[in-house]
Short mmCIF file of C-alpha atoms in Angstrom, two decimals:
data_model
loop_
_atom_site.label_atom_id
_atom_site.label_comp_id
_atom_site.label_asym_id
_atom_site.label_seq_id
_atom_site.Cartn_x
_atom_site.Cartn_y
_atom_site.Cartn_z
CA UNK A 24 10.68 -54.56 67.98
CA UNK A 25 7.12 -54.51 69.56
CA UNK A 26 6.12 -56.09 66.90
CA UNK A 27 8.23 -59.03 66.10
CA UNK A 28 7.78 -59.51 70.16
CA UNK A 29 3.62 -59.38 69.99
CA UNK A 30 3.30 -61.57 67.15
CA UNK A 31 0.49 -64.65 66.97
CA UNK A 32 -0.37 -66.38 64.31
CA UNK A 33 -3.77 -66.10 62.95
CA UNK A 34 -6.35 -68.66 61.69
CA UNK A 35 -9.30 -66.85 61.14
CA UNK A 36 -9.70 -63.87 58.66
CA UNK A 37 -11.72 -61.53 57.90
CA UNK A 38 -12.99 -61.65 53.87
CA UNK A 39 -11.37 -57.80 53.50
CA UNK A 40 -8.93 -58.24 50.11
CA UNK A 41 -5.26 -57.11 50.65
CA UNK A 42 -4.87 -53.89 48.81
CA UNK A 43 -2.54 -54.61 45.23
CA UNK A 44 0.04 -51.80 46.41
CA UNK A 45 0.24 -53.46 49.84
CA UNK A 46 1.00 -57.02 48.52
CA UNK A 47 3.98 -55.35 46.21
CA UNK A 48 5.06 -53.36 49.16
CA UNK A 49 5.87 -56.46 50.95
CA UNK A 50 6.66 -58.76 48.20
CA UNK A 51 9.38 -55.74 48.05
CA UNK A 52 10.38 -56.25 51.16
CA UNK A 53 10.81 -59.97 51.07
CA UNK A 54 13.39 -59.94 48.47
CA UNK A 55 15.49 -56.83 49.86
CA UNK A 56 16.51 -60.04 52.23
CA UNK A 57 19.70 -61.64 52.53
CA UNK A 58 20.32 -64.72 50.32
CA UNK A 59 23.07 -66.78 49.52
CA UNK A 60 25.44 -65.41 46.82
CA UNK A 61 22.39 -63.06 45.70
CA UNK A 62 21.04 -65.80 43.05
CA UNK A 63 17.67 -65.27 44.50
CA UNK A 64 17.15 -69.17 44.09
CA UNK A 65 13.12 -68.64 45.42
CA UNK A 66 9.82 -68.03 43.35
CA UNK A 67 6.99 -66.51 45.22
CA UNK A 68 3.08 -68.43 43.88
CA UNK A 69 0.77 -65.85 44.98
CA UNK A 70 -2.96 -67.47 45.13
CA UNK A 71 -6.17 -65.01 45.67
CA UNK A 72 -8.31 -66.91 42.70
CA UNK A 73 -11.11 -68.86 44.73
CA UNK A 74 -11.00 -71.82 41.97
CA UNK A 75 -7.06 -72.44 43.50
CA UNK A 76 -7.36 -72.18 47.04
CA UNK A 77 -9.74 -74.86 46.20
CA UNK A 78 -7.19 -77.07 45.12
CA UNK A 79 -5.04 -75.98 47.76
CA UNK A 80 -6.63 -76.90 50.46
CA UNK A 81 -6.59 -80.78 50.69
CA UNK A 82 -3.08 -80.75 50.24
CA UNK A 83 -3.02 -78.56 53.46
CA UNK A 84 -5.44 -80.99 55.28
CA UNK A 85 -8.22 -78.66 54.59
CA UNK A 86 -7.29 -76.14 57.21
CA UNK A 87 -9.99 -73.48 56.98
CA UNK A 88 -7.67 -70.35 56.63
CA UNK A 89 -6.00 -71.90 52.81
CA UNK A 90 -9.98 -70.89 51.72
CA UNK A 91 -10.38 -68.23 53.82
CA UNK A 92 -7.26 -65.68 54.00
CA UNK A 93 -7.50 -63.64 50.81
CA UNK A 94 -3.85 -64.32 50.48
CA UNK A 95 -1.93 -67.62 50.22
CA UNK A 96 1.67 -67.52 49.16
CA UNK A 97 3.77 -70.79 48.73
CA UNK A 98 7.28 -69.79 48.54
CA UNK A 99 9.61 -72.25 46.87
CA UNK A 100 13.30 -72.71 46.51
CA UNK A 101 13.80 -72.02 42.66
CA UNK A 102 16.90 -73.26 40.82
CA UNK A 103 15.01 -73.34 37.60
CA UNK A 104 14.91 -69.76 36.97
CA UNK A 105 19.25 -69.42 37.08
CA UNK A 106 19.74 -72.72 36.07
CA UNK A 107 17.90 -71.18 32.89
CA UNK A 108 20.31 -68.27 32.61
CA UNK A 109 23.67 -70.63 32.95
CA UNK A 110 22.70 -72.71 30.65
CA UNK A 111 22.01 -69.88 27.71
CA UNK A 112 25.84 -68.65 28.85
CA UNK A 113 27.20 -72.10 28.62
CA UNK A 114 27.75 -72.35 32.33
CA UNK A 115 27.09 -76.01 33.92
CA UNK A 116 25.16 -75.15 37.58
CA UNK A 117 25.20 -77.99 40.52
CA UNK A 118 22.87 -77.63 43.12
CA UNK A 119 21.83 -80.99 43.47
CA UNK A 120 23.52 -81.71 46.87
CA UNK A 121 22.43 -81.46 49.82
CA UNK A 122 23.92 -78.04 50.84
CA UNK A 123 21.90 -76.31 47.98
CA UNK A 124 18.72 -78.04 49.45
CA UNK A 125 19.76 -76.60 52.80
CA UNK A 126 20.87 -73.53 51.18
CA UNK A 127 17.59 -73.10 49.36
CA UNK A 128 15.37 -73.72 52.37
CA UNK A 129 17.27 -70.88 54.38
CA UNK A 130 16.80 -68.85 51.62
CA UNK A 131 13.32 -69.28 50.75
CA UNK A 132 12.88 -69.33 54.63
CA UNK A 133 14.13 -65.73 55.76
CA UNK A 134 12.02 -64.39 52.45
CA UNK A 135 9.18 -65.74 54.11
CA UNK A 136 9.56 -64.27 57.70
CA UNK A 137 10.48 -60.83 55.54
CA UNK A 138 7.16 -60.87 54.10
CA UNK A 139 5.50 -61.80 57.69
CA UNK A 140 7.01 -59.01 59.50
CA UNK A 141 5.94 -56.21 56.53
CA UNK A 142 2.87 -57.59 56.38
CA UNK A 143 2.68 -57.38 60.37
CA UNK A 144 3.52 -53.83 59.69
CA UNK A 145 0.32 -53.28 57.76
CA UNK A 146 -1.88 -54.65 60.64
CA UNK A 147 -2.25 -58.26 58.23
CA UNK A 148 -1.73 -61.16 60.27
CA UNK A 149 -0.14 -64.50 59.01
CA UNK A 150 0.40 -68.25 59.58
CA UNK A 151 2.47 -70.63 58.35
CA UNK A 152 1.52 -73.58 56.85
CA UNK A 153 4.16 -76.66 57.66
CA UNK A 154 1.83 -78.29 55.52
CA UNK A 155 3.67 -77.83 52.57
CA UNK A 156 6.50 -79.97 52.59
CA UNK A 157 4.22 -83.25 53.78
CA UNK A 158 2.69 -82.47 50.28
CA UNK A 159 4.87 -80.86 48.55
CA UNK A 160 4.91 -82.79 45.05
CA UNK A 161 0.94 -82.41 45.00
CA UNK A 162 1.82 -78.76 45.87
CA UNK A 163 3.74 -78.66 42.78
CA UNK A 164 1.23 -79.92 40.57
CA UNK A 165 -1.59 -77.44 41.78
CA UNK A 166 0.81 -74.64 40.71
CA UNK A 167 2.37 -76.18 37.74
CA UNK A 168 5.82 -75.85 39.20
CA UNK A 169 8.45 -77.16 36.73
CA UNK A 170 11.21 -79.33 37.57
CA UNK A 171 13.82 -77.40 40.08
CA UNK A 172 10.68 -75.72 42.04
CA UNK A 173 10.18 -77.18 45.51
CA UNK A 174 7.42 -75.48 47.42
CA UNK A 175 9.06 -74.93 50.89
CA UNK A 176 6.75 -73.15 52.84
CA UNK A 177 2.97 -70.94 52.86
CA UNK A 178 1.83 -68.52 53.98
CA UNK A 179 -1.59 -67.08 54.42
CA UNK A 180 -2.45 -63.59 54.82
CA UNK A 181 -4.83 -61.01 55.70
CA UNK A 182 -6.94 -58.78 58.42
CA UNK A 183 -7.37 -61.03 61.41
CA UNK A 184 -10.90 -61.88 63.08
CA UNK A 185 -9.67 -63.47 65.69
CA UNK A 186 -6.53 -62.05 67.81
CA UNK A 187 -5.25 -65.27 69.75
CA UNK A 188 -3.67 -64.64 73.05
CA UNK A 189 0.52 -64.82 72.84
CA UNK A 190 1.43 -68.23 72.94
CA UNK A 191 4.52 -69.85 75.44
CA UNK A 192 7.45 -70.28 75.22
CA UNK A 193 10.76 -71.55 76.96
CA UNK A 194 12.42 -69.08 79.07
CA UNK A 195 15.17 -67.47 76.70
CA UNK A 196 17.62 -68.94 79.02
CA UNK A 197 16.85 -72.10 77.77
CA UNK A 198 17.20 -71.92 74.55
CA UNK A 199 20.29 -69.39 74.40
CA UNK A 200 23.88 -70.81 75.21
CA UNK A 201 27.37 -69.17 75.81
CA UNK A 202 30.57 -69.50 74.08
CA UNK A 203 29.58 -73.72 74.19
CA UNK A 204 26.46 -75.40 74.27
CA UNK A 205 25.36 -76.51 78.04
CA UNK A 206 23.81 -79.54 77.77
CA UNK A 207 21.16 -79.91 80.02
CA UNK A 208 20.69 -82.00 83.28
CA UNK A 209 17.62 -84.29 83.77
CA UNK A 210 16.47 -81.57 86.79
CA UNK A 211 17.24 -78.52 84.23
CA UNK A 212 14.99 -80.50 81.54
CA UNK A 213 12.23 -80.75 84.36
CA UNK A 214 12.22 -77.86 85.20
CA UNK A 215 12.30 -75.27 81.88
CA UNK A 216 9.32 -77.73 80.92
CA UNK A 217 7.36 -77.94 83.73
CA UNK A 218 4.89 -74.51 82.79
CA UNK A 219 3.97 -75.92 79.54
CA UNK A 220 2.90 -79.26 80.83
CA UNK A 221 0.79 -76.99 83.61
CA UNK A 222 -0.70 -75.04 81.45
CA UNK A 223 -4.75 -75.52 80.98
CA UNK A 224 -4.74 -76.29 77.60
CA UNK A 225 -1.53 -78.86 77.89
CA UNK A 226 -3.52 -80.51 80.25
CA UNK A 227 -6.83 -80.05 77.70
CA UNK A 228 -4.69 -82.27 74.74
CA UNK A 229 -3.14 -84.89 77.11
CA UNK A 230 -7.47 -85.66 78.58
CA UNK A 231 -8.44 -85.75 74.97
CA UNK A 232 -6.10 -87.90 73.77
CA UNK A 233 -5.83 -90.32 76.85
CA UNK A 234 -2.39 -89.68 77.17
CA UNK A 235 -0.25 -89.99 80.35
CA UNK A 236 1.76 -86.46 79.53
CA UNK A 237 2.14 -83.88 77.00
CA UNK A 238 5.33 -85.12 75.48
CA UNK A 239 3.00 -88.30 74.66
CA UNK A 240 0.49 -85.91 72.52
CA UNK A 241 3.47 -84.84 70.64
CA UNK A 242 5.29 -88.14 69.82
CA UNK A 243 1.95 -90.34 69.61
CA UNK A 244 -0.93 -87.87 68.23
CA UNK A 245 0.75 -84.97 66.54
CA UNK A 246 4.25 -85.77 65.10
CA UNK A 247 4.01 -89.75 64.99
CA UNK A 248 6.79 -91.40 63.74
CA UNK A 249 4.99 -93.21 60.84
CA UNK A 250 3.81 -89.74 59.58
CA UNK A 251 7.44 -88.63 59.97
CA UNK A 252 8.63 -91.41 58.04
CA UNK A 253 6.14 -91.61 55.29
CA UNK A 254 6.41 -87.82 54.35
CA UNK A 255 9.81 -87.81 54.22
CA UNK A 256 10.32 -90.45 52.17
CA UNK A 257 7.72 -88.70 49.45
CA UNK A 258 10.22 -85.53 49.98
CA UNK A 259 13.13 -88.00 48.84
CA UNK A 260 11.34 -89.35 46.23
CA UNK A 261 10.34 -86.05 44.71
CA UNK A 262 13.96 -84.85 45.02
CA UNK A 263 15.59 -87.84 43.41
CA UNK A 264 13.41 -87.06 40.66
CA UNK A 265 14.70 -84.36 39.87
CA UNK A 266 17.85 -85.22 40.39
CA UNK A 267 18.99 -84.19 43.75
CA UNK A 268 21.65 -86.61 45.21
CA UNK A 269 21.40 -87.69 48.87
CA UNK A 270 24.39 -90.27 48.94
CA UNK B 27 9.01 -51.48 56.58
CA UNK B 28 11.18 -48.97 55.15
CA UNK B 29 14.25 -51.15 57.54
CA UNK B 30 13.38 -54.01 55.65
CA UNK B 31 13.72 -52.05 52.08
CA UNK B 32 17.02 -50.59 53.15
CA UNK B 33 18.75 -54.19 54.36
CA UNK B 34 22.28 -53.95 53.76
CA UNK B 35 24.54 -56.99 54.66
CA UNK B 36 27.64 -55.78 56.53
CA UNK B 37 31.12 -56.56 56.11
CA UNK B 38 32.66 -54.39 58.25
CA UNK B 39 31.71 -53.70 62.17
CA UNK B 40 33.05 -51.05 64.56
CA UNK B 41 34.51 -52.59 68.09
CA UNK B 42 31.65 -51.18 70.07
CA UNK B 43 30.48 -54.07 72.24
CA UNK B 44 26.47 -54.64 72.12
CA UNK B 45 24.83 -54.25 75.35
CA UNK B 46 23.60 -56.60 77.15
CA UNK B 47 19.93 -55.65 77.22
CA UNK B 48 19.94 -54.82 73.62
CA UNK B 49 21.45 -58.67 72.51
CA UNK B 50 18.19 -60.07 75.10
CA UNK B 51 15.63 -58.31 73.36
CA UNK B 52 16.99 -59.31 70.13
CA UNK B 53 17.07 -62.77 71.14
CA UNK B 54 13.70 -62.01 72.80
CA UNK B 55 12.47 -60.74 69.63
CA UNK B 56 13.87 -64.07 67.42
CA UNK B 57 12.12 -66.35 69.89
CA UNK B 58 9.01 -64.89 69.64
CA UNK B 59 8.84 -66.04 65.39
CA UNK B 60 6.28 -68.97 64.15
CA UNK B 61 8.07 -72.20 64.83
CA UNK B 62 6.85 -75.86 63.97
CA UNK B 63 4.26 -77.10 66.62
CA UNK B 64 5.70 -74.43 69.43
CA UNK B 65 8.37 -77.54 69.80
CA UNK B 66 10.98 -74.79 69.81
CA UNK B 67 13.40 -76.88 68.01
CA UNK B 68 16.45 -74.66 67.90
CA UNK B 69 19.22 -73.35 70.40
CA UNK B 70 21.52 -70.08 69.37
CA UNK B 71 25.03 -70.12 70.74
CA UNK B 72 26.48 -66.50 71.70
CA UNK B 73 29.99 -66.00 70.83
CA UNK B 74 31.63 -62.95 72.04
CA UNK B 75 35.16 -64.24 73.64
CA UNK B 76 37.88 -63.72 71.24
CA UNK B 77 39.54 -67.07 71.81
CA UNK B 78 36.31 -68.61 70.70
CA UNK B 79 36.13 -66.15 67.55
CA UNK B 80 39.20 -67.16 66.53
CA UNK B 81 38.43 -71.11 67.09
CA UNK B 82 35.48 -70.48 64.32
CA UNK B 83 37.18 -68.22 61.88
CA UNK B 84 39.40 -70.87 60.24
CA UNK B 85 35.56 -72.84 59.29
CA UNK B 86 34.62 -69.65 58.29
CA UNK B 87 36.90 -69.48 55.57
CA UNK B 88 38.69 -66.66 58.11
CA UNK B 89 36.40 -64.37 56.64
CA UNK B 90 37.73 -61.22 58.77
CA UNK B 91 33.56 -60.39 60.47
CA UNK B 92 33.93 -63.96 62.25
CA UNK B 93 36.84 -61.89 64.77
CA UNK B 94 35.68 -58.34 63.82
CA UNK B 95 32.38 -58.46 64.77
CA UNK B 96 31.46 -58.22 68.47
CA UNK B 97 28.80 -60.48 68.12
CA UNK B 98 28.79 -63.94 66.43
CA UNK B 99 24.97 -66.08 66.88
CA UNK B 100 25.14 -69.52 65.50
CA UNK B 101 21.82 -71.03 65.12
CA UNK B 102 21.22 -74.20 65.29
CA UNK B 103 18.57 -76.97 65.01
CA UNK B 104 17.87 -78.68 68.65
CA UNK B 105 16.42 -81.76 69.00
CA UNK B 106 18.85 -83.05 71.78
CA UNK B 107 16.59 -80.80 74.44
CA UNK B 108 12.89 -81.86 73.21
CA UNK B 109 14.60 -85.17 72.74
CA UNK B 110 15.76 -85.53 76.52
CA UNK B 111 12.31 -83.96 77.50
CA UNK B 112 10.41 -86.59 75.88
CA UNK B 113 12.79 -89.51 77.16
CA UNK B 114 11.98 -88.26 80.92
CA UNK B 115 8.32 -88.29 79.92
CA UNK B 116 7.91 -92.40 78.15
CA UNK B 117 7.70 -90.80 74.89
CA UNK B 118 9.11 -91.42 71.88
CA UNK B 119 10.05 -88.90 69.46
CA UNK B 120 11.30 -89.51 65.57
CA UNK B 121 12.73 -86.36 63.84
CA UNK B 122 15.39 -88.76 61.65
CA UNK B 123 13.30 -87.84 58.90
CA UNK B 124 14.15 -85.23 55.61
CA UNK B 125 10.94 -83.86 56.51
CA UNK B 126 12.48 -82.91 60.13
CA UNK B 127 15.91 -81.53 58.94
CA UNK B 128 13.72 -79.25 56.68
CA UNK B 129 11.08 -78.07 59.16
CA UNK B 130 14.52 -77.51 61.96
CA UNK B 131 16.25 -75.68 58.87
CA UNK B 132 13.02 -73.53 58.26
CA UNK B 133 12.87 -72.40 62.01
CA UNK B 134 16.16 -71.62 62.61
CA UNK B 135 16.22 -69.48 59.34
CA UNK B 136 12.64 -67.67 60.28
CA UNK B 137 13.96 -67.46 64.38
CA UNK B 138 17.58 -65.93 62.70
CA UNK B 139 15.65 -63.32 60.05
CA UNK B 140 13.72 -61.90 63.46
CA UNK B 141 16.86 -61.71 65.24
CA UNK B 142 18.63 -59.59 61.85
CA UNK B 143 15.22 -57.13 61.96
CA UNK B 144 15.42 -56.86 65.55
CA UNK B 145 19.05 -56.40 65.08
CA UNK B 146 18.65 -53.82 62.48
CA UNK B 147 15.81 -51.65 64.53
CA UNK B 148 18.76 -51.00 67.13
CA UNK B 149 20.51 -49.56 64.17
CA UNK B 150 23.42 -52.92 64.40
CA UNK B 151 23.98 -54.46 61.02
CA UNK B 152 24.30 -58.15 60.33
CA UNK B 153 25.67 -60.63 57.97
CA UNK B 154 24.79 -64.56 57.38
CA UNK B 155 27.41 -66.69 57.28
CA UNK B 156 26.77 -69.11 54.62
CA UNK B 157 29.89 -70.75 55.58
CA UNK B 158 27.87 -72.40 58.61
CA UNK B 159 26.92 -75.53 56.24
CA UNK B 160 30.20 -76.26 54.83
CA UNK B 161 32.04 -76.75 57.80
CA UNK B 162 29.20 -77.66 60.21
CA UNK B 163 30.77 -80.89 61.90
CA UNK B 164 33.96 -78.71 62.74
CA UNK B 165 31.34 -75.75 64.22
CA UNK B 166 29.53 -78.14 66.50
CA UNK B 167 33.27 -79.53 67.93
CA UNK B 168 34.27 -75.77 68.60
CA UNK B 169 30.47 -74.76 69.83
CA UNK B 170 30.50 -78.27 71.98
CA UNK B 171 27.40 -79.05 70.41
CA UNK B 172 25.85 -82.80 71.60
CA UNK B 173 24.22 -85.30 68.99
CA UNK B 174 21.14 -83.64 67.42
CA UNK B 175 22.36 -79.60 67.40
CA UNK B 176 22.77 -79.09 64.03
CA UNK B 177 24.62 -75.59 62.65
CA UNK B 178 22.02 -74.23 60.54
CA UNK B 179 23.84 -70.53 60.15
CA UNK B 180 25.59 -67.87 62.13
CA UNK B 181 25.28 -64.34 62.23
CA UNK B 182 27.95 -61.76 62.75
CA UNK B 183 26.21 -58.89 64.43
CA UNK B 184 27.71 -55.02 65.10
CA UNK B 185 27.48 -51.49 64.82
CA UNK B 186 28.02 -50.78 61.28
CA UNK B 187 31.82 -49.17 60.06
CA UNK B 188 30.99 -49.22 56.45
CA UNK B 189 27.51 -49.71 54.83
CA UNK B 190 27.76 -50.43 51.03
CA UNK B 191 25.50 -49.64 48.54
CA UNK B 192 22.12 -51.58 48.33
CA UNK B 193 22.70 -54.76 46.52
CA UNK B 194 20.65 -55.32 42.92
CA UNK B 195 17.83 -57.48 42.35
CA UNK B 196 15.94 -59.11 40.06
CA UNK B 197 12.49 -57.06 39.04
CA UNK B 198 9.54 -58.24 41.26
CA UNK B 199 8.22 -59.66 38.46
CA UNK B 200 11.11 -62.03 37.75
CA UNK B 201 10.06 -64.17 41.16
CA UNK B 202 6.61 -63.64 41.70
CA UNK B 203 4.03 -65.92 39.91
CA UNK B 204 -0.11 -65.30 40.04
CA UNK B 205 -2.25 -68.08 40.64
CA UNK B 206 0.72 -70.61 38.51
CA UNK B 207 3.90 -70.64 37.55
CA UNK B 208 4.93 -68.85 34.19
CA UNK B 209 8.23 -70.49 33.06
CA UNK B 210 10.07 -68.33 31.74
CA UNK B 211 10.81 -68.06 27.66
CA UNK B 212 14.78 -67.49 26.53
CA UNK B 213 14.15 -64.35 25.55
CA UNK B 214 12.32 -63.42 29.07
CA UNK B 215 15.36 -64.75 30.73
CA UNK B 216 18.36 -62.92 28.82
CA UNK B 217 16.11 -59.50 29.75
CA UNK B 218 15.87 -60.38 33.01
CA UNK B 219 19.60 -60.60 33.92
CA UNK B 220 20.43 -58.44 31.08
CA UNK B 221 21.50 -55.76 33.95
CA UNK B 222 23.01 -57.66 36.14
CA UNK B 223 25.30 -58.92 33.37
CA UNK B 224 26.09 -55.01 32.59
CA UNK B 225 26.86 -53.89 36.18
CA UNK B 226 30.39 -52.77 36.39
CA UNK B 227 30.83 -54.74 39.23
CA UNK B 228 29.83 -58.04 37.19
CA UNK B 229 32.29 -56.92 34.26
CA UNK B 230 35.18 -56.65 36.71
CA UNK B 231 34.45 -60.58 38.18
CA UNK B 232 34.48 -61.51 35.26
CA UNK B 233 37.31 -60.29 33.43
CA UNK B 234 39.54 -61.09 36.65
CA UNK B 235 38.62 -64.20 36.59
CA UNK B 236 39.36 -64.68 32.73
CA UNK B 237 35.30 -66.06 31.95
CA UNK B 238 33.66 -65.46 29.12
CA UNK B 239 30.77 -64.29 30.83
CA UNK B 240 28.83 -63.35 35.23
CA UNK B 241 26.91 -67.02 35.05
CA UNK B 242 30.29 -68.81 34.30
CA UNK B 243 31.93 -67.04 37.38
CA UNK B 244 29.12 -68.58 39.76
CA UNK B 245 29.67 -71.68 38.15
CA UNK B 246 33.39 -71.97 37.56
CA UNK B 247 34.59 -69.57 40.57
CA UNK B 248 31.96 -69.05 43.31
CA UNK B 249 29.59 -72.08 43.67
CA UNK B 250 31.74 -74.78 41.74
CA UNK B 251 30.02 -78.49 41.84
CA UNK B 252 33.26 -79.87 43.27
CA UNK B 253 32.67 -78.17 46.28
CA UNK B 254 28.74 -78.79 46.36
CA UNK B 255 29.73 -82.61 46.49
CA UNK B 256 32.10 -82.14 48.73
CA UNK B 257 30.38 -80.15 51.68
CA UNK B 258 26.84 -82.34 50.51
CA UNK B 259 28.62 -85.09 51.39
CA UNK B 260 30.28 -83.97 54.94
CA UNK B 261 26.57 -82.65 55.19
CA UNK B 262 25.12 -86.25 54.69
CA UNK B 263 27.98 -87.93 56.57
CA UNK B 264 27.15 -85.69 59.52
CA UNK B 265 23.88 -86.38 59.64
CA UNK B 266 23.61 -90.03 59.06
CA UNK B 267 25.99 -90.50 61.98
CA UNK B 268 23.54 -88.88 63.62
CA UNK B 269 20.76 -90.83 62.63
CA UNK B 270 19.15 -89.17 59.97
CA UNK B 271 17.84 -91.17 57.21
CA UNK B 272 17.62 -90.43 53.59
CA UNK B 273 16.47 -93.35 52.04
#
């Protein structure tokens, strides 16, 4: 409980290699997870050779930690692997819709935060990199993922350097609703927002950027539409390749 | 660690109501999880009235948890609150992208997995409700959920009555890959499900349901690609009334 509630991520690591019994202790421990219908449709690409966090790293914008942590692990929803064993029993598989993609993603997503929290557990720290699915076809390639292996998330791993401070978040009234969802008035909206845009370093981005408010760094620096659009569209391209339907 | 090796999904939950303090450090603790740009895109509706229960259980497939268990969490993705806090603030925000329904579906799955180990430390046992996707526009008419709250999955949350065995699993080294991805030869596949085919349980499915063999009961009886098109498409219907794009 204390520590699922003290968790940070962590973007600088020390060069100390994650012992081989401690990475199978937690790979353990990311599979023991739920998943749908247990078809375990996820792969785990474990990286520690220098030579591939190389190639890594552009495709996560060359943020320092892919060549630093001594750990990167993409995990990817897998359909490859039991499409493979239908197809030797003469069984046709369909997960080409969009509920397998969604399927998948929860899937390959509560593996992940498995692996975070046992890894936690061994005093390793973590980050995620939402990197992956803005590249994921060049993702692919790096790994030589075969067709019906989407890289979903990464993460990277190992002893932290640097112990950030907890960051904020909405009170848990906000965010938690009742037997029906409240929606919220323009005052309530205000108001649950109001610390973040007062916080120091809010007020650091929206300088910086010459914005007139924080929601502004958001929409027009950090999550601009265009980028939005033109990542998602590589996403759908990648997928209709392989034959996922979206119509 | 050892809580995360011994997962057990539970079917079957004693009436013993969860305490108050107990469900707000669990939500506490699911808040706390890595989440894309600290946007916080998610809200989790509490259910614990049994008029409400029963409103869900027919979308659940009336799976008997849905009005068993005292607790039912259905997690959504939230844009409708950043949304509205951006609107207030001249900004413009764009998550009608694939790459947006992906990052929402990752959060809510990595907020949901801390909620199910914070869940478990208090010695209460969960179970996902994969049923969440199928019937999601029905869930958000019950939940009174507002354009852009998206179902993701629900949770049925309790003191345990009856925990089963452990589930099986592939080996380790069935889903982990080093450095790239090994496909895997035909041999290598028949020896990896070779004892999954041999569980009694497995025999049993698939003699009741007169198959030749376990893959043909996941594809003829459990996960049949009738359904998959069907709920894909009230998925993408959903959605693109919403505003998603996936072209």
């Amino acid at each position: 409980m204390e520590l699922l509630k003290s968790h940070r991520t962590i973007r600088k690591y020390k060069a100390t290699a994650v012992d081989k019994d401690i990475l199978t202790d937690i790979l353990e421990s990311g599979i023991r997870s739920s998943n749908t219908g247990n078809m375990q449709l996820y792969s785990i690409i474990v990286t520690r050779s220098i030579d591939k966090k190389a190639d890594l790293a552009p495709f996560h914008f060359n943020q320092p930690m892919v060549k630093e942590a001594p750990l990167i692990l993409t995990i990817c929803f897998d359909v490859n692997r039991f499409k493979s064993w239908c197809l030797l029993n003469n069984a046709n598989v369909d997960f080409t819709g969009l509920l397998w993609l969604l399927n998948g993603t929860i899937d390959s997503s509560i593996l992940a935060q498995n692996i975070c929290v046992a890894a936690e557990s061994y005093g390793l720290g973590i980050c995620y990199l939402g990197t992956t699915l803005y590249n994921a076809p060049e993702i692919g390639k790096v790994l030589c993922l075969p067709e019906g292996v989407i890289p979903i998330t990464t993460l990277a791993i190992g002893y932290p350097e640097l112990v950030p401070e907890l960051t904020d978040r909405l009170s848990l009234d906000s965010v938690v609703h009742y037997e029906e969802y409240q929606n919220y008035s323009v005052k309530a909206i205000r108001e649950m927002y109001e610390f973040k845009e007062k916080l120091e370093s809010s007020q650091k981005f929206v300088a910086e950027n010459g914005k007139e408010n924080l929601a502004q760094v958001y929409t027009d620096v950090r999550y601009k539409s265009a980028d939005s659009q033109l990542f998602s569209k590589k996403l759908l391209d990648m997928l209709t390749e392989q034959g996922f339907v979206f119509e």
